[in-house]
Every structure is written in C-alpha cells, then in structure tokens.
XYZ file of C-alpha atoms in Angstrom:
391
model
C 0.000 0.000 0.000
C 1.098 3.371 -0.247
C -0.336 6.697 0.923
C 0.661 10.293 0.107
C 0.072 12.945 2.174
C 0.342 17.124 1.886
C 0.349 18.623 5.198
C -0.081 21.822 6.776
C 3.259 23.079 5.837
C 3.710 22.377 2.141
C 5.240 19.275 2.567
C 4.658 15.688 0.520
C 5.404 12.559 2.829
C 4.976 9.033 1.049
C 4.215 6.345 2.858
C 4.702 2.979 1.411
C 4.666 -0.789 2.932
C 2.565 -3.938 3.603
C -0.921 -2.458 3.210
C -2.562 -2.739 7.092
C -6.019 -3.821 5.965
C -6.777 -7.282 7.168
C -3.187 -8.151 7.550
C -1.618 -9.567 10.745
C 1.731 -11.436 11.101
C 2.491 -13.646 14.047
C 6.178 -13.438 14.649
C 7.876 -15.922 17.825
C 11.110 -14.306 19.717
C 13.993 -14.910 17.614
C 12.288 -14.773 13.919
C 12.220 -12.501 11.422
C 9.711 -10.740 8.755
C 11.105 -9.260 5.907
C 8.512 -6.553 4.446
C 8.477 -5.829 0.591
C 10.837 -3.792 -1.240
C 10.031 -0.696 -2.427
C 10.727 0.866 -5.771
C 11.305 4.727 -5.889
C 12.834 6.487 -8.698
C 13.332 10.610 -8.696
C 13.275 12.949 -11.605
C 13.570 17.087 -11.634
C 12.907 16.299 -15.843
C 9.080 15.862 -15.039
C 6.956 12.609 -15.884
C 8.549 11.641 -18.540
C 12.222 11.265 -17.312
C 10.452 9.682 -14.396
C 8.988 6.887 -16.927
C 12.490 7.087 -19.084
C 14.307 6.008 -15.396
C 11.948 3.307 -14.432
C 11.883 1.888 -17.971
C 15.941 1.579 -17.752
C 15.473 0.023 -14.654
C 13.272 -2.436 -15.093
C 14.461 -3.188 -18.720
C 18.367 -3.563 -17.208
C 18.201 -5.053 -13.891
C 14.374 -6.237 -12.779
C 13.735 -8.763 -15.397
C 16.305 -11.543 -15.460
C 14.790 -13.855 -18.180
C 17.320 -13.791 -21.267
C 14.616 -12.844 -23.222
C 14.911 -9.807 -21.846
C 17.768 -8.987 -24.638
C 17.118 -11.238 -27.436
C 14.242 -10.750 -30.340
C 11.113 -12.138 -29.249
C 8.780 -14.285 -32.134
C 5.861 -12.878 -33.209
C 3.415 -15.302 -31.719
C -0.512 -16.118 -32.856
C -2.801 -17.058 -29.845
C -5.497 -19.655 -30.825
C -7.706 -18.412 -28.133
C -9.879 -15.672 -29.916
C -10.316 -18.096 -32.943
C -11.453 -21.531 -31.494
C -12.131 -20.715 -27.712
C -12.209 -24.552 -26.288
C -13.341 -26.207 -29.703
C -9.939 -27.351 -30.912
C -7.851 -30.377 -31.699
C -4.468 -31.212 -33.072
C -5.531 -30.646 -36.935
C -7.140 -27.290 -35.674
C -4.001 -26.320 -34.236
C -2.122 -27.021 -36.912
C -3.986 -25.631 -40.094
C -3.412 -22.435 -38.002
C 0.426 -22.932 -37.466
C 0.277 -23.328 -41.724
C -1.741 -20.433 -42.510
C 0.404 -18.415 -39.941
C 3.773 -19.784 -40.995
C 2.997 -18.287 -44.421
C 2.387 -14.672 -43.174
C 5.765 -14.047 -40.901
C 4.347 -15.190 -37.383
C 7.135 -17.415 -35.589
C 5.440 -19.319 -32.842
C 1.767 -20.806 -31.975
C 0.252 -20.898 -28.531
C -2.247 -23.284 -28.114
C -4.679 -21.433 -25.061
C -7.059 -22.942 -22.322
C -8.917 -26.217 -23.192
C -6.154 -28.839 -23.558
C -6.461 -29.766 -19.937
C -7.836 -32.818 -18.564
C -11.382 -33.132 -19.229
C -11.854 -29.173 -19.693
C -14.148 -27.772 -22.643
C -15.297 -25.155 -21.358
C -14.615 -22.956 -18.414
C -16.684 -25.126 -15.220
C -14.159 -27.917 -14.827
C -10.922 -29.447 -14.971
C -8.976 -26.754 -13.452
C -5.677 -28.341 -11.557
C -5.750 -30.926 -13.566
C -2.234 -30.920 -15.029
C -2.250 -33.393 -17.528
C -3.024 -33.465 -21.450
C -6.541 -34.623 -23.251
C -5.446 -36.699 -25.636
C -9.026 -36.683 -27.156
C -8.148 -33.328 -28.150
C -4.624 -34.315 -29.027
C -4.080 -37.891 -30.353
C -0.446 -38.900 -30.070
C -0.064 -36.041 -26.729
C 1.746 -33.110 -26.622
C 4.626 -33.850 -27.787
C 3.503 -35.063 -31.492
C 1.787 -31.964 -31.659
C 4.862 -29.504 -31.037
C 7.092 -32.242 -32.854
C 4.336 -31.111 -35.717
C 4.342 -27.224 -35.234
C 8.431 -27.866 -35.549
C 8.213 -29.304 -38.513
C 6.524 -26.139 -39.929
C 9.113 -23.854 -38.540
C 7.143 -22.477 -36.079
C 8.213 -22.576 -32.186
C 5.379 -23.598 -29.997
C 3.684 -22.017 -26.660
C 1.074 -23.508 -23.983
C -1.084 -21.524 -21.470
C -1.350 -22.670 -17.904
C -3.168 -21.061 -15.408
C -2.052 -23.167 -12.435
C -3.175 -21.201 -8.835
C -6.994 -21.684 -9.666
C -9.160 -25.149 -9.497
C -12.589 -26.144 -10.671
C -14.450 -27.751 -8.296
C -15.479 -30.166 -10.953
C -11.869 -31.478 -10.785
C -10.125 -34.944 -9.673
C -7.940 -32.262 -8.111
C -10.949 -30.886 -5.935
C -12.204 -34.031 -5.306
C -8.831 -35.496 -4.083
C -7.920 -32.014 -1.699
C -11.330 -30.069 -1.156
C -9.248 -28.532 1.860
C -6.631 -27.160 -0.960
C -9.353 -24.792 -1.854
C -9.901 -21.210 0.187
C -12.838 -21.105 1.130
C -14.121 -19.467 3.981
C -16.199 -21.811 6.509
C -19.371 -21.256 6.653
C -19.644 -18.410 3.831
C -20.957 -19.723 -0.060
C -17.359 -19.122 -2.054
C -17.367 -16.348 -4.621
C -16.736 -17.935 -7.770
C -15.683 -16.453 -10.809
C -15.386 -18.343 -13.809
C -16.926 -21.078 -11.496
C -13.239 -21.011 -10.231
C -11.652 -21.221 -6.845
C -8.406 -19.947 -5.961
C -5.593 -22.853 -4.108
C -3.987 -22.288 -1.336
C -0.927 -21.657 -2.630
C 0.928 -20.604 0.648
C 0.819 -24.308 1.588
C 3.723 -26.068 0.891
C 1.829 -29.782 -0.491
C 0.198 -26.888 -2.826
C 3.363 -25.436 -3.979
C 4.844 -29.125 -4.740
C 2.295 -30.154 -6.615
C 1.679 -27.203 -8.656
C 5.981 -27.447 -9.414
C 5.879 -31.810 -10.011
C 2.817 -31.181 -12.170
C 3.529 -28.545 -14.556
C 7.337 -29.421 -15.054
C 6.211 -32.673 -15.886
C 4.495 -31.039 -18.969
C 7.717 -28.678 -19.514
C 9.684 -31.029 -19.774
C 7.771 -33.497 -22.391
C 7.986 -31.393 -25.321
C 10.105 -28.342 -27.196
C 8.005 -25.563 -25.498
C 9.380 -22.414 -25.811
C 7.050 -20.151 -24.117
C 4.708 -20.092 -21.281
C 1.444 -18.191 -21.067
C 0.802 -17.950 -16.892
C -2.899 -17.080 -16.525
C -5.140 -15.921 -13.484
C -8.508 -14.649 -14.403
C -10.269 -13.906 -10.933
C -9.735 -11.899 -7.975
C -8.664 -13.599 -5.062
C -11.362 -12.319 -2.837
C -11.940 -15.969 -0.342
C -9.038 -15.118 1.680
C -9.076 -18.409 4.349
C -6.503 -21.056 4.788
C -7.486 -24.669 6.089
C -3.918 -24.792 7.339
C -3.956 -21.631 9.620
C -6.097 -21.491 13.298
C -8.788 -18.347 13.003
C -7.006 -15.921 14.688
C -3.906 -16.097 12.067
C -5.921 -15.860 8.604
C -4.523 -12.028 8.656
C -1.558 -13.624 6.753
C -3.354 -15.147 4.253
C -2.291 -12.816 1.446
C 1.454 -12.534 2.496
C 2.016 -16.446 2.490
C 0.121 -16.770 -1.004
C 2.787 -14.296 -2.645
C 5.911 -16.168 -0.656
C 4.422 -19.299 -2.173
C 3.922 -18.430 -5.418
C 7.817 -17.076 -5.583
C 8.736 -20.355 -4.405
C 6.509 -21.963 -7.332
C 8.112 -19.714 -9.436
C 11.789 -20.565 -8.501
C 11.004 -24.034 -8.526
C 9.394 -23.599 -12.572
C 10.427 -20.456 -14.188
C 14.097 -20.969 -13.090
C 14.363 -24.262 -13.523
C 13.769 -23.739 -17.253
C 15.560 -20.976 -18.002
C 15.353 -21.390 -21.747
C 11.514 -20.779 -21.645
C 9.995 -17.714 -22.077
C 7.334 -16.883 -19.358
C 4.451 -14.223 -19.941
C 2.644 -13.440 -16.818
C -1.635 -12.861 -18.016
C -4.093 -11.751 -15.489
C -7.461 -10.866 -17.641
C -7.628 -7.280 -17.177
C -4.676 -6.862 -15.969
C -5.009 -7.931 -12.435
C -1.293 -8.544 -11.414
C 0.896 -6.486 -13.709
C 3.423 -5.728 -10.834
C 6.774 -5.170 -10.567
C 7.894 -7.833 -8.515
C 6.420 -10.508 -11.178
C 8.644 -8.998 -13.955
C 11.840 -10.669 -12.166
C 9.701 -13.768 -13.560
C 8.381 -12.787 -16.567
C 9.779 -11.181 -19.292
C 6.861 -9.539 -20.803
C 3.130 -9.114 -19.268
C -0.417 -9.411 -21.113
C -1.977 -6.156 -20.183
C -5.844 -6.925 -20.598
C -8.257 -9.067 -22.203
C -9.555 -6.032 -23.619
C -8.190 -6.029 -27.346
C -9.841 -3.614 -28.783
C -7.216 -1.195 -30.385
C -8.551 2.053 -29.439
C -8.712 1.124 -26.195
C -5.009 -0.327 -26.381
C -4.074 3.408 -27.140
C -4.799 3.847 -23.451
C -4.201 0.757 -22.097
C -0.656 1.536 -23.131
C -0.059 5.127 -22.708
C -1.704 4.469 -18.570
C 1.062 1.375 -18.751
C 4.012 3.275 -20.056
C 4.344 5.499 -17.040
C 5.953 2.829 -14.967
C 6.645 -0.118 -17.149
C 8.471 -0.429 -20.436
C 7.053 -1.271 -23.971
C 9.153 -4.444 -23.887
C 7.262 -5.542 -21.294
C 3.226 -5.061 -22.934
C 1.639 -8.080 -24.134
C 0.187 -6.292 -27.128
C -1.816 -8.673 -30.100
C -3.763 -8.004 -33.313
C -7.429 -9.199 -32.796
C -10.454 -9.417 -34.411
C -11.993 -6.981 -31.908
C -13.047 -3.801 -33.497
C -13.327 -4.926 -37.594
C -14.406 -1.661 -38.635
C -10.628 -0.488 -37.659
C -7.817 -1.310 -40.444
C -5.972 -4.195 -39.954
C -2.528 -2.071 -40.376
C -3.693 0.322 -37.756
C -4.549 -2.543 -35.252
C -0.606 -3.505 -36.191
C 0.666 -0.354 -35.396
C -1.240 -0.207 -31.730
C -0.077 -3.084 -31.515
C 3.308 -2.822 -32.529
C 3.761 -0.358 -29.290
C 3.950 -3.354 -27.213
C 5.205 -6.893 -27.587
C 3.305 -7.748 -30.990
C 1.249 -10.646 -32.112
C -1.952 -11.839 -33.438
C -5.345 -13.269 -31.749
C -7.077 -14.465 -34.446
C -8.176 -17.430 -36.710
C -5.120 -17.326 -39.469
C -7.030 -19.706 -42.127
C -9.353 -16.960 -42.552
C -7.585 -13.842 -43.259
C -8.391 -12.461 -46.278
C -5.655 -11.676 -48.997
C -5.310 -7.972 -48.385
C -4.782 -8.933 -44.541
C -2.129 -11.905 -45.817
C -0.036 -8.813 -47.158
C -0.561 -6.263 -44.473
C 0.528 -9.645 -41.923
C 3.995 -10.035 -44.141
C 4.819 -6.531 -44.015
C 4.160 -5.885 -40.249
C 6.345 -8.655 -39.795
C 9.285 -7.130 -41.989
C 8.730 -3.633 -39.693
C 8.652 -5.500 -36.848
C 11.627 -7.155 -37.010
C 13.316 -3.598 -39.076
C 12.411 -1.697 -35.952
C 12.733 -4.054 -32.740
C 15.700 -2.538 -30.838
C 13.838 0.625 -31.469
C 10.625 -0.325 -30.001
C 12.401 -2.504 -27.555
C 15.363 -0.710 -25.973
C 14.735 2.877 -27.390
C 13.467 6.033 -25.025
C 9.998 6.497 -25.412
C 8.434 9.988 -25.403
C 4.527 10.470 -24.911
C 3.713 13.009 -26.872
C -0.202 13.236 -26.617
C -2.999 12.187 -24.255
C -5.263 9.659 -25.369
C -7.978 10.176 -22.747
C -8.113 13.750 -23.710
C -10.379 14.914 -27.058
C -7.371 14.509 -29.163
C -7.255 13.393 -33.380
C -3.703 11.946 -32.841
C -2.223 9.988 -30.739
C 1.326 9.613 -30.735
C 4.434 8.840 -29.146
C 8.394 8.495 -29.873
C-alpha cells in the first residue's frame, strides 16, 4: 500500500509498505519478517524522465529472463479463434496459414487440460486430453516444428474447478471461507498456494508437462480476484496472513518452474490486468496487459502502462476486436507493445495476408527501437485529441 500525504506546511510525505487492511503477522522471539521492497525512482525532468528512469530500470536489472535482450517471435494465440473447440488438426492448419504470413510461434490457449471444454471444470488438472490431441503433446509440437514455427502452452495453475479430480482429491486445498458460499468467478476457486503440499504439486505437475515437449514459451494465466481469503492450514485468529504467504508461495513456485527452465519464455496474463506488478517482472519477461483487445482502447491501455513499465514488457496482439478499424492500424497499436496476433489465421483475407507479411518485416526492421529505445509520450489519449502519438 502506499499513501501520500500534503500537510499543513507544504510538505509531501509518502508512505509505502505492507498495506494494514486485514493483515496480521504472528512473529515468535527470535524470527524474522522481511517486508516488501520498495521501488522509488526521482526525476527534476518531469513525468517523462520519471517513466524514461523506471523503464531503464526495469528493462536492465528487474527482469532476469534472457529474453529480456534477445528478439522475441511474433506469436498467434489460438484463443480468440477456437475458444475450447480445438484439436491437433485445428491447431495445426493455423500454425500453416500463420507460418505463411511471418508469425514465428503458436500458442495453443485454455482447453487442452484434462477433461476441460469449457470454463466449469478441470482446473488443476495438469495433464493433457489426448481426445483433443491424439499422439499427446509432444507429437503436436514435434508437428508445429516441422513447420518452422516454435510452440507455446497456457497454464493457469493457482486456480481449481471444483469439478476437478484435483478438488475431489484435496477439497481442503481450496480457500474457502467456513461457513460463507465461495465467490466464484469463472466457477473457479483460488488454491492455497501458501501451503507447501500446494506449492509441490503445482511445481511436479507442470514441469512434468515442460519437460515433455520443445516448449518455448509459457502463457501464466489468473482470471479472478482472489477475494476468499481463508486457509485450512492456519487457526482463526492467524488468517490475517493469508495474502502474504500466497505471494511467498507463489515465488517459491516460481523458482522451482520459471528458473528451472531458463530457456523458456514466461508471460505473466491476469485478464484485465489484475497482477501487472513489478515484482512478477523478475519472472516474466513480458506481461499481457488486458483481455480487452480492442485497439482504441489499447491506445490507453498503453499510454496508462508506459508510465511505470516499459514497452518491452506489454503483451500487445492483433485481434479481431473492433473490424471496422484497419488491420494495419490494429498492427501499429499493436506494434507499441510486444506484438502478435489473436485471431483465426485460415481466414484472413488476402489484403490482410499482405498487411501480416509486411508488419512482420517492420517488426523485425524496428525491434531494438521499439524494444530498448526512449519512449516519449507526446499526446494524451484520454483527452479529445485526433492523434495519438508517441516516440
């Protein structure tokens, strides 16, 4: 939390820790608490040197994946075009169509889980539907390989379905709090993931599927709040630290997959946008910034972004949100952040085909640009403006 406050005197004091609000900490004689870092950055250039600063920092020293400094593929996201309907020969028409138009890697999205098609079960359920895929996972990437594409799957490992052999194996993994009907969004729950039997089997499960094909990147999902704050594991009186033990465990899920596989890129995705922080970029080298992918709307989903984080760091895609908007100009938007496409690539039309190819060429032409340059806002896009721009 942080709180800033202008006193009687002209003077700015700013605040920042643990945020007090329903959190408690029991700590015995002889242990320690370490609180969060904080990140502060000054500038007497206004704004933007203040963005310019945290950019460099975050860009140099907070992200450690090696991604961090080498080109990143143009990627095309299945979810937008089959939702859970898909199988292998789905998939791969897809990886053809987009291996024709300058896109580098496919992502195959929720729905190749377990028994899941469609978003009330299956959740926690680490382990491939081979109904969906004949042959598994790894004929499938073995396939996209073969078409020169590099391949990506999307996890989205701290939530559970109810519906779930998980659920049904470890109701107590779940938070819910006794007596109350859980909130449930997406018909989800949210795992405990500050137990430790929570943490291993989130780390055995998912580098099981790591590690049983070429994957190259990792979509890491969470779609909900986490609003059922209770653990099974804690007495009443201690569920005050609740929130603090779910972000310990999920680093130590983290160190125990993202740095065991080094060679993977991770992108951290949280729907709207729900956990774009700073401390998840030392995990992550880039971050989906909303499910919204409409491209006006990405004008100021970016330009809000920009004044901490840098463009490097923007999951940014080409949908089919918005058609009455060229397909360049959704490029361009989206060419301000990561770049790639959400969208059904057997059915782009041949004036799209073209616009694809030569997005591709300027994307690659202008990378370090986009990537490592300085970047200048140079209008407002929540003000009546015509133009939006920035250097």
């Amino acid at each position: 939390g942080m709180s800033i406050l202008h006193d009687h005197v002209d003077v700015i004091r700013a605040e920042m820790g643990i945020n007090p609000e329903g959190f408690t900490w029991r700590l015995k004689p002889g242990e320690e608490f370490q609180a969060p870092e904080v990140v502060n950055v000054y500038s007497s250039q206004g704004i933007g040197q203040m963005s310019r600063t945290f950019h460099d920092l975050y860009r140099n020293h907070l992200i450690r994946s090696k991604y961090k400094d080498m080109q990143r593929p143009i990627l095309i996201n299945n979810w937008e075009a089959t939702y859970f309907q898909f199988d292998t020969n789905k998939l791969l028409d897809i990886a053809r169509a987009a291996a024709g138009v300058g896109i580098e890697m496919l992502v195959m999205d929720d729905g190749w889980v377990g028994k899941r098609s469609s978003d009330n079960c299956a959740l926690g359920d680490w382990v491939v539907n081979e109904e969906k895929l004949p042959g598994g996972l790894k004929y499938l990437v073995d396939e996209v390989n073969k078409l020169g594409l590099k391949f990506g799957i999307w996890f989205e490992p701290e939530m559970i379905s109810p519906d779930s052999d998980l659920y049904r194996a470890h109701p107590d993994w779940a938070m819910e709090i006794p007596g109350r009907h859980a909130v449930r969004s997406r018909n989800q729950l949210v795992l405990d993931v500050g137990r430790r039997e929570v943490q291993d089997y989130l780390i055995n499960s998912i580098n099981k599927i790591l590690d049983s094909a070429n994957i190259y990147y990792v979509k890491w999902d969470i779609n909900r709040a986490i609003t059922d704050l209770w653990s099974n594991e804690l007495p009443a009186g201690r569920q005050g630290e609740v929130s603090h033990r779910y972000v310990l465990g999920l680093y130590r899920i983290m160190d125990g997959i993202v740095k065991t596989h080094p060679d993977i890129m991770f992108e951290g995705c949280a729907g709207g946008g729900g956990r774009f922080d700073t401390a998840m970029l030392t995990y992550f080298a880039q971050y989906w910034s909303s499910d919204n992918t409409k491209p006006l709307d990405n004008l100021k989903l970016h330009y809000g972004s920009s004044f901490i984080y840098p463009p490097c760091s923007m999951g940014a895609h080409v949908s089919e949100a918005s058609p009455m908007v060229p397909f360049e100009t959704k490029a361009a938007i989206a060419m301000c952040g990561t770049f790639g496409y959400e969208l059904d690539a057997t059915k782009l039309k041949e004036e799209e085909i073209h616009a694809c190819k030569k997005m591709s060429s300027l994307y690659h032409n202008y990378y370090d640009l986009n990537f490592f340059g300085d970047c200048y806002r140079l209008s407002n896009p929540f003000e009546p403006v015509t133009l939006v721009a920035w250097e």
